[in-house]
Coordinates of C-alpha atoms and ligand atoms in Angstrom, one line a residue:
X1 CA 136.0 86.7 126.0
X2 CA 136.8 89.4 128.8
X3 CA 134.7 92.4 128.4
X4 CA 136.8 95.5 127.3
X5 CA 137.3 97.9 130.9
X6 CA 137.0 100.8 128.9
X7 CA 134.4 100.2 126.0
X8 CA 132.1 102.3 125.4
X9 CA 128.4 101.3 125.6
X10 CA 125.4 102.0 123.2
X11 CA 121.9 101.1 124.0
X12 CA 118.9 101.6 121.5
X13 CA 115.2 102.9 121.8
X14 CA 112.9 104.7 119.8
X15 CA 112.5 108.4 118.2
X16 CA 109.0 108.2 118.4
X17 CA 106.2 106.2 120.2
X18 CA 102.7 107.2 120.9
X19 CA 101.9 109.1 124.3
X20 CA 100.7 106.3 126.1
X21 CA 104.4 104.8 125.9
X22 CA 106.7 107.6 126.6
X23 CA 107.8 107.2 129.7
X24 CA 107.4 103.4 129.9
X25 CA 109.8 101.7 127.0
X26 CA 112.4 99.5 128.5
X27 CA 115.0 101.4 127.3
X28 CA 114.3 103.2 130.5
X29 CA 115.1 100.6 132.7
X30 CA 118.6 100.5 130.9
X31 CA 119.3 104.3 131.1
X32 CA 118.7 104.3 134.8
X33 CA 120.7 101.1 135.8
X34 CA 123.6 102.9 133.8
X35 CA 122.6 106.4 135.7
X36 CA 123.3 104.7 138.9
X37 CA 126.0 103.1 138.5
X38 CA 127.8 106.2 136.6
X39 CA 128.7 105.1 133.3
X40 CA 128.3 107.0 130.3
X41 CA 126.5 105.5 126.9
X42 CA 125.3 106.7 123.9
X43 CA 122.1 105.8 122.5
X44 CA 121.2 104.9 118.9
X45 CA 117.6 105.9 118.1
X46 CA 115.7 103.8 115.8
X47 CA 112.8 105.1 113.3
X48 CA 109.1 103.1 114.2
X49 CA 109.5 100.0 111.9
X50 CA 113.3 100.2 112.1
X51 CA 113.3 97.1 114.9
X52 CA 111.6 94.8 112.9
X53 CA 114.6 95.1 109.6
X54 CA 118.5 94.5 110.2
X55 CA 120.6 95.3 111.0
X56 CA 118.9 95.9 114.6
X57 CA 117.3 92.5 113.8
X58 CA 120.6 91.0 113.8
X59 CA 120.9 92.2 117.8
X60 CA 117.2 91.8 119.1
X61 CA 115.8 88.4 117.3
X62 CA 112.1 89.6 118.0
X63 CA 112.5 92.9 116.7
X64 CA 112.3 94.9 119.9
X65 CA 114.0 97.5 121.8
X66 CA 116.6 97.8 124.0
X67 CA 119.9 96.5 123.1
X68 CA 123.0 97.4 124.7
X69 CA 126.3 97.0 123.2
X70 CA 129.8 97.2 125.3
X71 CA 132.4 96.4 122.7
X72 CA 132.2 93.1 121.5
X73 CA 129.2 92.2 124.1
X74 CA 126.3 92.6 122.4
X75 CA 122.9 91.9 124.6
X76 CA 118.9 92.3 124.5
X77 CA 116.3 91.9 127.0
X78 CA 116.4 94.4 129.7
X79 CA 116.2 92.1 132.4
X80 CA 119.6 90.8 131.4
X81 CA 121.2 93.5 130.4
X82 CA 120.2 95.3 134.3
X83 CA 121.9 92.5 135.6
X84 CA 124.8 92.6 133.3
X85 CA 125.3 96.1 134.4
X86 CA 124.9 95.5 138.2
X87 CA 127.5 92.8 137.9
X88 CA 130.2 94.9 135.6
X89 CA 129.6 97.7 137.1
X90 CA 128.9 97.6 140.9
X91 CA 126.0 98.7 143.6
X92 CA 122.5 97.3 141.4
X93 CA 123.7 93.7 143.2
X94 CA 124.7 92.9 146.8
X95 CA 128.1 91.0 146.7
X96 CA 127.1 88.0 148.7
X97 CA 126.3 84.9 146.5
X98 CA 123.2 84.3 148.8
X99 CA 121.8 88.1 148.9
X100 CA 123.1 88.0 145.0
X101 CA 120.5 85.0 144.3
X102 CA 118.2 86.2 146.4
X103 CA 118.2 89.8 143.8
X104 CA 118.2 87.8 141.1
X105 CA 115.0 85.8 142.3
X106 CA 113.2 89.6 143.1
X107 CA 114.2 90.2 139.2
X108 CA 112.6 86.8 137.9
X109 CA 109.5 88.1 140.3
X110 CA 109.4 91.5 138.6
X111 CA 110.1 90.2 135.4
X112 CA 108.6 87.0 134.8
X113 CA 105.3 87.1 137.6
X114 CA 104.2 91.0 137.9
X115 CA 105.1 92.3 134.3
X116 CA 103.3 89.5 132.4
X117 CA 99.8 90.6 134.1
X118 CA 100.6 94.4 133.6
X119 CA 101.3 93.4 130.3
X120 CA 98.0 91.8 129.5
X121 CA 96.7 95.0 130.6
X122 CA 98.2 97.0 128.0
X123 CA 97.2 94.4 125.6
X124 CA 94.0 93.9 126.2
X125 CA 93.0 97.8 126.9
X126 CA 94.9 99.5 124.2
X127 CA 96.4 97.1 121.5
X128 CA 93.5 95.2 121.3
X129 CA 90.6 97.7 122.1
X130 CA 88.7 97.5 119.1
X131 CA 88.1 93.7 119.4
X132 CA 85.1 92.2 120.5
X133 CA 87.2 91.0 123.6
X134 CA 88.7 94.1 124.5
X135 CA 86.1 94.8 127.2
X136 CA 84.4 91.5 128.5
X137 CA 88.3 90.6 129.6
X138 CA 89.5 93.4 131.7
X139 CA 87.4 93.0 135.0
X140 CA 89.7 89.4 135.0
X141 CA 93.0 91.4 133.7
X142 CA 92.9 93.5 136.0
X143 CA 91.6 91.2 138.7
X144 CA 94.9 89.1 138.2
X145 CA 97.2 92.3 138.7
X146 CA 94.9 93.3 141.9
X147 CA 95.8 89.8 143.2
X148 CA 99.4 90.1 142.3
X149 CA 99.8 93.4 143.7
X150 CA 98.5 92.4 147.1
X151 CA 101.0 89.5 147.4
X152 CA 103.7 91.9 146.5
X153 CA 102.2 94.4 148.9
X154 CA 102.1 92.1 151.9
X155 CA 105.2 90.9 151.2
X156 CA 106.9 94.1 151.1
X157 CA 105.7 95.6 154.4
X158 CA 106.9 98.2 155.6
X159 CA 110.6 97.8 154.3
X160 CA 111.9 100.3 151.8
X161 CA 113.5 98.1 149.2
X162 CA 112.1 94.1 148.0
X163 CA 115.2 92.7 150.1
X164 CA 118.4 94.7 151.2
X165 CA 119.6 97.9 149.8
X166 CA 118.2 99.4 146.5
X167 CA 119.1 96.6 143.9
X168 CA 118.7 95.6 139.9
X169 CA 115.3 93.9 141.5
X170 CA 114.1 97.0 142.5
X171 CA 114.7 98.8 139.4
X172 CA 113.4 96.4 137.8
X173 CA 109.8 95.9 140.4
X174 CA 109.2 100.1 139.6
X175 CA 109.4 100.3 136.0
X176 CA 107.4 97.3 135.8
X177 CA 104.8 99.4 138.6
X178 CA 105.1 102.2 136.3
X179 CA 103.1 100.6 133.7
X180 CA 100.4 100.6 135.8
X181 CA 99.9 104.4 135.9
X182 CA 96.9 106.1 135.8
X183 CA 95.0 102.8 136.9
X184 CA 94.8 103.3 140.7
X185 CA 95.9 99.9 140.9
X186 CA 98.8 100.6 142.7
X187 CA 98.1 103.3 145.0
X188 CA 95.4 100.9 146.4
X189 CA 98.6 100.4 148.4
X190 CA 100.2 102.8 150.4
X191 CA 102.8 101.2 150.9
X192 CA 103.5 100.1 147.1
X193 CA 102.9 103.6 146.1
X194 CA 105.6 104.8 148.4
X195 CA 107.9 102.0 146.8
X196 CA 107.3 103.0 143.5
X197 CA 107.6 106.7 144.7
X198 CA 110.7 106.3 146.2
X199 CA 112.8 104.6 143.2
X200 CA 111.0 107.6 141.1
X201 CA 112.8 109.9 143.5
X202 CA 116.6 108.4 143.0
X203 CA 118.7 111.3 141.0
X204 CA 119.5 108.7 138.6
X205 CA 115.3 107.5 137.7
X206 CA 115.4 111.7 137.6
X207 CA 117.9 111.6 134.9
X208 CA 117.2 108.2 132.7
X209 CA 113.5 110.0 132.6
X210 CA 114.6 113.1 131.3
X211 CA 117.0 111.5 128.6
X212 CA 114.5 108.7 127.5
X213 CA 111.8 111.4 127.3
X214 CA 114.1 113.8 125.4
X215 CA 115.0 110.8 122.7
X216 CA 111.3 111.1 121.4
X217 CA 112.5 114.1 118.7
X218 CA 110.9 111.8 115.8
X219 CA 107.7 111.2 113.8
X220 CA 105.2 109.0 113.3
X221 CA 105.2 106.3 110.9
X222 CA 103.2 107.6 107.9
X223 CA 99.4 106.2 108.0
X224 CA 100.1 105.7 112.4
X225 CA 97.1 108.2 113.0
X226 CA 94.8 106.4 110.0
X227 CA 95.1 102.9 111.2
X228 CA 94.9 103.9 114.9
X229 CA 91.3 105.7 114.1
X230 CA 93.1 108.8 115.7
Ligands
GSH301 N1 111.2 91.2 127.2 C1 111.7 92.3 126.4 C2 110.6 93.1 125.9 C3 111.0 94.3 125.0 C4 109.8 95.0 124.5 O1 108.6 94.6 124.6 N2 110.1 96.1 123.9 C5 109.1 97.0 123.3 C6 109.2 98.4 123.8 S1 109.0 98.5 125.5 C7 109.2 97.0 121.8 O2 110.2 97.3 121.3 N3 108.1 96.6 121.1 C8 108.1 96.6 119.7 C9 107.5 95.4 119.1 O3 107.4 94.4 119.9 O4 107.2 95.4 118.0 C10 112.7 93.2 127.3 O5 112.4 93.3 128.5 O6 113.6 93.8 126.7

């Protein structure tokens, strides 16, 4: 079925997360594709505990934010929804089928080799800190990004963007950097810094921060601060 030209879209992401997170849920990677390519959305915020029930389980199977509806297009996982809007809407994706593939190939890399090791991170350091693994496994966690990060660092160079003009890859590549703030991890790179730095300077980043930061009017669930030993 044709996507509607003129539907409008509705993404979801949360009311309230704990301080570690602001700033890093993947709604934010939805609000700034849709910041730079200009389109308007409005955003449905969801209670803690609200992913996990339907109706939002009906649209995101493992109980997660974002979503982004577009009239009868419903879709989840950022990755694919960046790339849905870089294709609809223009400029996140360089019209050539070769520099195209070669975008969606910096995406996978984002998505699918950095994140997962960044990831691990988070696990291990904060969602699992009171196990007995918790800190025997980080020296090799964060060994693994190190490694990762100095592949992506020698591969960069010295050019401002993973391949082209600013694309859906690169969007991608800095929020998935982003979780690695207050690390050092990255700025052990000058030159990743800077890349990271630079997509955090677009007007649009600017604005998709400001509105994803803003969405955070809610409260914690009830017994959050108990079971977190806060
Ligand atoms: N691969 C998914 C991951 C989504 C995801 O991990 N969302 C987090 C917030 S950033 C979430 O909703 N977590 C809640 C949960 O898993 O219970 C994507 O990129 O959309």
């Amino acid at each position: 079925m044709p996507v509607d030209p003129h539907a409008a879209i509705t993404i979801t992401a949360y009311d309230w997360v704990p301080d570690f997170a602001k700033g890093l849920v993947r709604d934010l990677r939805v609000r700034w594709a849709l910041e730079e390519v200009g389109q308007d959305y409005a955003v449905r915020l969801l209670p803690q505990g609200d992913q996990k029930r339907e109706p939002h389980r009906a649209l995101q199977p493992f109980g997660q934010v974002p979503t982004y509806q577009e009239g009868e297009l419903t879709l989840f996982e950022s990755g694919a929804i960046v790339l849905h809007i870089g294709e609809r809407f223009g400029t996140l994706l360089p019209a050539g089928p070769a520099a195209r593939a070669r975008t969606v190939e910096w995406a996978f890399a984002a998505l699918n080799t950095v994140e997962p090791t960044v990831t691990d991170l988070a696990l291990t350091a904060i969602f699992e800190a009171d196990q007995s693994w918790s800190k025997p496994r980080l020296p090799v966690v964060k060994e693994r990004i190190r490694e990762r990060l100095a592949e992506l660092s020698d591969r960069l160079g010295e050019r401002q963007w993973l391949d082209g003009d600013f694309s859906a890859a690169d969007l991608l590549m800095v929020t998935v950097l982003r979780g690695l703030r207050g690390t050092g991890l990255v700025e052990a790179h000058a030159n990743l810094a800077a890349y990271q730095a630079r997509g955090e300077a677009r007007p649009a980043f600017q604005r998709a921060l400001s509105d994803h930061m803003a969405g955070f009017t809610g409260k914690p669930p009830k017994g959050w601060e108990r079971e977190e030993g806060r």
